[in-house]
CSV table of C-alpha atoms in Angstrom, one decimal:
chain,number,residue,atom,x,y,z
L,952,MET,CA,-31.4,-17.9,11.9
L,953,HIS,CA,-34.1,-16.5,11.1
L,954,LEU,CA,-32.1,-12.7,11.2
L,955,HIS,CA,-33.5,-9.4,11.5
L,956,LYS,CA,-30.5,-7.9,10.5
L,957,ARG,CA,-28.3,-7.9,7.3
L,958,ILE,CA,-25.1,-10.1,7.2
L,959,ILE,CA,-22.3,-8.3,4.9
L,960,LEU,CA,-19.3,-10.9,4.6
L,961,GLY,CA,-16.0,-7.7,3.6
L,962,SER,CA,-13.8,-11.1,2.2
L,963,ASN,CA,-12.6,-12.0,-1.3
L,964,SER,CA,-11.8,-14.8,0.4
L,965,PRO,CA,-13.9,-18.1,-2.5
L,966,ARG,CA,-13.3,-19.9,1.2
L,967,ARG,CA,-14.8,-17.9,3.3
L,968,ARG,CA,-18.4,-16.6,1.2
L,969,GLU,CA,-18.4,-20.8,0.8
L,970,LEU,CA,-18.2,-21.2,4.8
L,971,LEU,CA,-20.2,-18.9,5.2
L,972,ALA,CA,-23.3,-19.6,3.0
L,973,GLY,CA,-23.1,-23.3,5.0
L,974,LEU,CA,-24.5,-21.9,7.9
L,975,GLY,CA,-27.3,-21.1,5.9
L,976,ILE,CA,-27.7,-17.5,6.5
L,977,ASP,CA,-27.9,-15.2,3.6
L,978,PHE,CA,-25.1,-12.2,3.5
L,979,THR,CA,-23.7,-9.9,0.7
L,980,VAL,CA,-20.2,-9.9,0.2
L,981,ASP,CA,-18.8,-6.2,0.2
L,982,THR,CA,-15.1,-5.4,-0.1
L,983,GLY,CA,-15.1,-2.1,0.1
L,984,ASN,CA,-12.1,-0.5,2.5
L,985,SER,CA,-9.2,1.7,3.3
L,986,PHE,CA,-7.3,-1.2,4.7
L,987,ALA,CA,-3.4,-0.9,3.6
L,988,GLU,CA,-2.9,-4.5,5.2
L,989,SER,CA,0.4,-4.4,7.0
L,990,ALA,CA,0.8,-5.4,10.3
L,991,GLU,CA,3.5,-2.8,12.1
L,992,PRO,CA,6.8,-4.4,13.1
L,993,GLY,CA,7.2,-6.2,16.1
L,994,VAL,CA,4.0,-6.4,16.7
L,995,GLU,CA,3.3,-10.4,18.6
L,996,ALA,CA,2.7,-13.2,16.0
L,997,HIS,CA,-1.5,-13.4,17.6
L,998,GLN,CA,-2.4,-9.5,17.7
L,999,VAL,CA,-1.8,-9.7,13.9
L,1000,PRO,CA,-4.8,-11.3,12.5
L,1001,VAL,CA,-6.5,-9.8,15.4
L,1002,ASP,CA,-5.2,-6.1,14.2
L,1003,MET,CA,-6.0,-7.2,10.6
L,1004,SER,CA,-9.1,-8.5,11.1
L,1005,LEU,CA,-9.7,-5.2,13.1
L,1006,GLY,CA,-9.0,-2.8,10.4
L,1007,LYS,CA,-10.5,-4.6,7.8
L,1008,SER,CA,-13.2,-4.5,10.2
L,1009,HIS,CA,-13.1,0.0,10.4
L,1010,GLY,CA,-12.0,0.7,7.2
L,1011,PHE,CA,-15.0,-0.6,5.9
L,1012,HIS,CA,-15.7,2.2,3.1
L,1013,ARG,CA,-19.5,3.4,4.4
L,1014,PRO,CA,-20.3,3.7,8.5
L,1015,LEU,CA,-23.6,1.1,8.5
L,1016,GLU,CA,-27.0,1.1,8.6
L,1017,ASP,CA,-29.5,0.2,11.6
L,1018,ASP,CA,-30.0,-3.3,10.2
L,1019,GLU,CA,-26.6,-4.3,9.2
L,1020,ILE,CA,-23.8,-6.7,10.3
L,1021,LEU,CA,-20.1,-6.6,9.2
L,1022,ILE,CA,-18.2,-9.7,9.3
L,1023,THR,CA,-13.8,-9.5,9.0
L,1024,ALA,CA,-11.7,-12.1,9.0
L,1025,ASP,CA,-8.3,-12.3,9.3
L,1026,THR,CA,-6.2,-16.1,9.2
L,1027,VAL,CA,-1.7,-16.6,9.6
L,1028,VAL,CA,-0.2,-19.7,9.9
L,1029,ILE,CA,1.6,-18.5,12.7
L,1030,ILE,CA,5.9,-21.5,13.2
L,1031,ASP,CA,8.5,-19.7,15.3
L,1032,GLY,CA,6.6,-17.0,16.6
L,1033,ARG,CA,6.9,-15.9,13.4
L,1034,VAL,CA,4.0,-14.7,11.5
L,1035,LEU,CA,3.4,-16.0,7.4
L,1036,GLY,CA,0.9,-14.4,5.4
L,1037,LYS,CA,0.2,-14.9,1.4
L,1038,PRO,CA,3.1,-15.4,-0.2
L,1039,HIS,CA,4.2,-13.1,-3.0
L,1040,SER,CA,6.4,-14.8,-5.8
L,1041,ARG,CA,6.6,-19.1,-6.3
L,1042,GLU,CA,10.6,-18.7,-3.9
L,1043,GLU,CA,8.1,-17.3,-1.3
L,1044,ALA,CA,5.4,-20.3,-1.5
L,1045,GLU,CA,8.2,-22.2,-1.5
L,1046,GLU,CA,10.4,-21.9,1.0
L,1047,MET,CA,7.0,-21.9,3.6
L,1048,LEU,CA,5.9,-24.7,2.4
L,1049,HIS,CA,9.2,-26.2,3.4
L,1050,THR,CA,8.9,-24.7,6.5
L,1051,LEU,CA,6.0,-26.2,7.2
L,1052,SER,CA,7.0,-29.8,5.9
L,1053,GLY,CA,7.3,-32.5,8.7
L,1054,ARG,CA,6.6,-30.2,11.7
L,1055,THR,CA,4.0,-28.7,13.6
L,1056,HIS,CA,2.4,-25.3,13.1
L,1057,GLU,CA,-0.6,-23.1,14.3
L,1058,VAL,CA,-3.4,-21.9,12.4
L,1059,VAL,CA,-5.6,-18.3,13.3
L,1060,THR,CA,-7.9,-16.4,12.6
L,1061,ALA,CA,-9.3,-13.9,14.4
L,1062,VAL,CA,-13.0,-12.6,13.1
L,1063,THR,CA,-14.2,-8.6,13.8
L,1064,ILE,CA,-18.3,-8.4,13.8
L,1065,ARG,CA,-20.0,-5.2,14.2
L,1066,ASP,CA,-23.7,-3.3,13.6
L,1067,LYS,CA,-23.4,0.1,14.8
L,1068,ARG,CA,-23.8,-0.4,18.6
L,1069,VAL,CA,-21.7,-3.8,19.3
L,1070,GLU,CA,-18.4,-4.4,18.2
L,1071,LYS,CA,-16.7,-7.9,19.0
L,1072,CYS,CA,-13.8,-9.4,18.0
L,1073,PHE,CA,-12.0,-13.4,18.9
L,1074,SER,CA,-9.6,-15.1,17.2
L,1075,VAL,CA,-9.6,-18.8,17.4
L,1076,SER,CA,-6.0,-21.4,16.9
L,1077,SER,CA,-5.9,-24.3,15.8
L,1078,ILE,CA,-2.7,-26.5,15.1
L,1079,VAL,CA,-1.6,-28.4,12.2
L,1080,GLU,CA,1.0,-31.4,11.9
L,1081,PHE,CA,2.2,-31.6,8.1
L,1082,CYS,CA,4.1,-34.7,6.7
L,1083,ARG,CA,8.1,-34.7,5.5
L,1084,LEU,CA,7.4,-33.2,2.0
L,1085,GLU,CA,8.6,-34.4,-0.8
L,1086,ASP,CA,10.8,-31.4,-3.3
L,1087,TRP,CA,8.5,-33.0,-6.0
L,1088,GLU,CA,4.7,-32.8,-4.0
L,1089,VAL,CA,6.0,-28.8,-3.0
L,1090,ASP,CA,6.5,-28.1,-6.8
L,1091,SER,CA,3.3,-29.7,-7.8
L,1092,TYR,CA,1.2,-28.3,-5.4
L,1093,ILE,CA,2.5,-24.9,-6.1
L,1094,ASP,CA,2.4,-25.2,-10.6
L,1095,ASN,CA,-1.4,-27.2,-9.7
L,1096,PHE,CA,-2.9,-24.9,-7.2
L,1097,LYS,CA,-0.5,-21.1,-7.2
L,1098,PRO,CA,-1.9,-20.8,-3.7
L,1099,TYR,CA,-0.4,-17.2,-3.6
L,1100,ASP,CA,-4.2,-16.5,-1.5
L,1101,LYS,CA,-3.8,-18.6,0.7
L,1102,ALA,CA,-2.0,-17.8,4.6
L,1103,GLY,CA,1.3,-20.2,4.7
L,1104,ALA,CA,0.7,-21.1,0.9
L,1105,TYR,CA,-1.2,-23.7,1.3
L,1106,GLY,CA,-4.7,-24.4,1.5
L,1107,VAL,CA,-5.9,-27.0,3.6
L,1108,GLN,CA,-9.2,-28.7,1.2
L,1109,GLU,CA,-6.8,-28.8,-1.5
L,1110,TRP,CA,-4.7,-31.2,-3.1
L,1111,ILE,CA,-1.8,-30.5,-0.3
L,1112,GLY,CA,-5.0,-31.1,2.6
L,1113,TYR,CA,-5.3,-34.6,1.2
L,1114,VAL,CA,-1.7,-35.6,1.0
L,1115,GLY,CA,0.0,-33.6,3.7
L,1116,ILE,CA,-1.5,-32.9,7.0
L,1117,SER,CA,-0.9,-35.8,9.3
L,1118,ARG,CA,-3.6,-33.9,11.6
L,1119,ILE,CA,-5.4,-31.1,12.7
L,1120,GLU,CA,-6.2,-30.2,16.7
L,1121,GLY,CA,-9.1,-27.8,17.1
L,1122,SER,CA,-11.6,-26.9,13.8
L,1123,PHE,CA,-10.8,-27.7,10.3
L,1124,TYR,CA,-12.5,-25.0,9.5
L,1125,ASN,CA,-10.8,-22.0,10.9
L,1126,VAL,CA,-7.5,-23.9,9.2
L,1127,MET,CA,-9.4,-22.8,5.4
L,1128,GLY,CA,-10.3,-19.9,6.7
L,1129,LEU,CA,-13.2,-19.2,8.6
L,1130,PRO,CA,-14.1,-20.3,12.6
L,1131,VAL,CA,-17.9,-21.3,11.4
L,1132,HIS,CA,-18.4,-23.1,14.8
L,1133,ARG,CA,-17.9,-19.4,16.9
L,1134,ILE,CA,-19.4,-17.4,14.3
L,1135,TRP,CA,-22.3,-18.6,14.9
L,1136,GLN,CA,-22.8,-18.4,18.8
L,1137,GLU,CA,-21.3,-14.3,18.2
L,1138,LEU,CA,-24.0,-14.0,15.8
L,1139,LYS,CA,-27.1,-15.5,18.4
L,1140,LYS,CA,-26.0,-13.0,21.1
L,1141,PHE,CA,-26.3,-9.9,18.2
L,1142,LEU,CA,-29.6,-11.4,17.8
């Protein structure tokens, strides 16, 4: 797709950079932002990534130029109506992985795409089923992969995904952090 606009990815995530690059479009990364990522108490679980994605978009450090499109995103894991974001400690990562072990959860990624005139926010949901994880598997994964920058304390594309995930319903790339199939469809509308 030939773009007459400059795409900006407002994310530090190496996985999001890799996934957006997979669409074959040129983009730059600019993470300058004033938004403090924290959900309001009492917000419904599915609304959390939407609020975070919109906040990241609106907190962008400068106004967009006429030829720019900004993409921001947020991914959460939802289990038992509870949002699992990024773990802040080893103990929190262990607790998250033990919670997911042998169970099914939902991964929701919300994306905001905007230029100077139009803003589109959407979310995509995938269902992920984990096998029962042994304590040593959880410990080994945390020791070797340090999943502190990942919602739910895991990366589907890493070892834990190879050995622990028995089923995915929906987009694998959404679980990885960016529903690129939907982004492609929405970007075409912006052009």
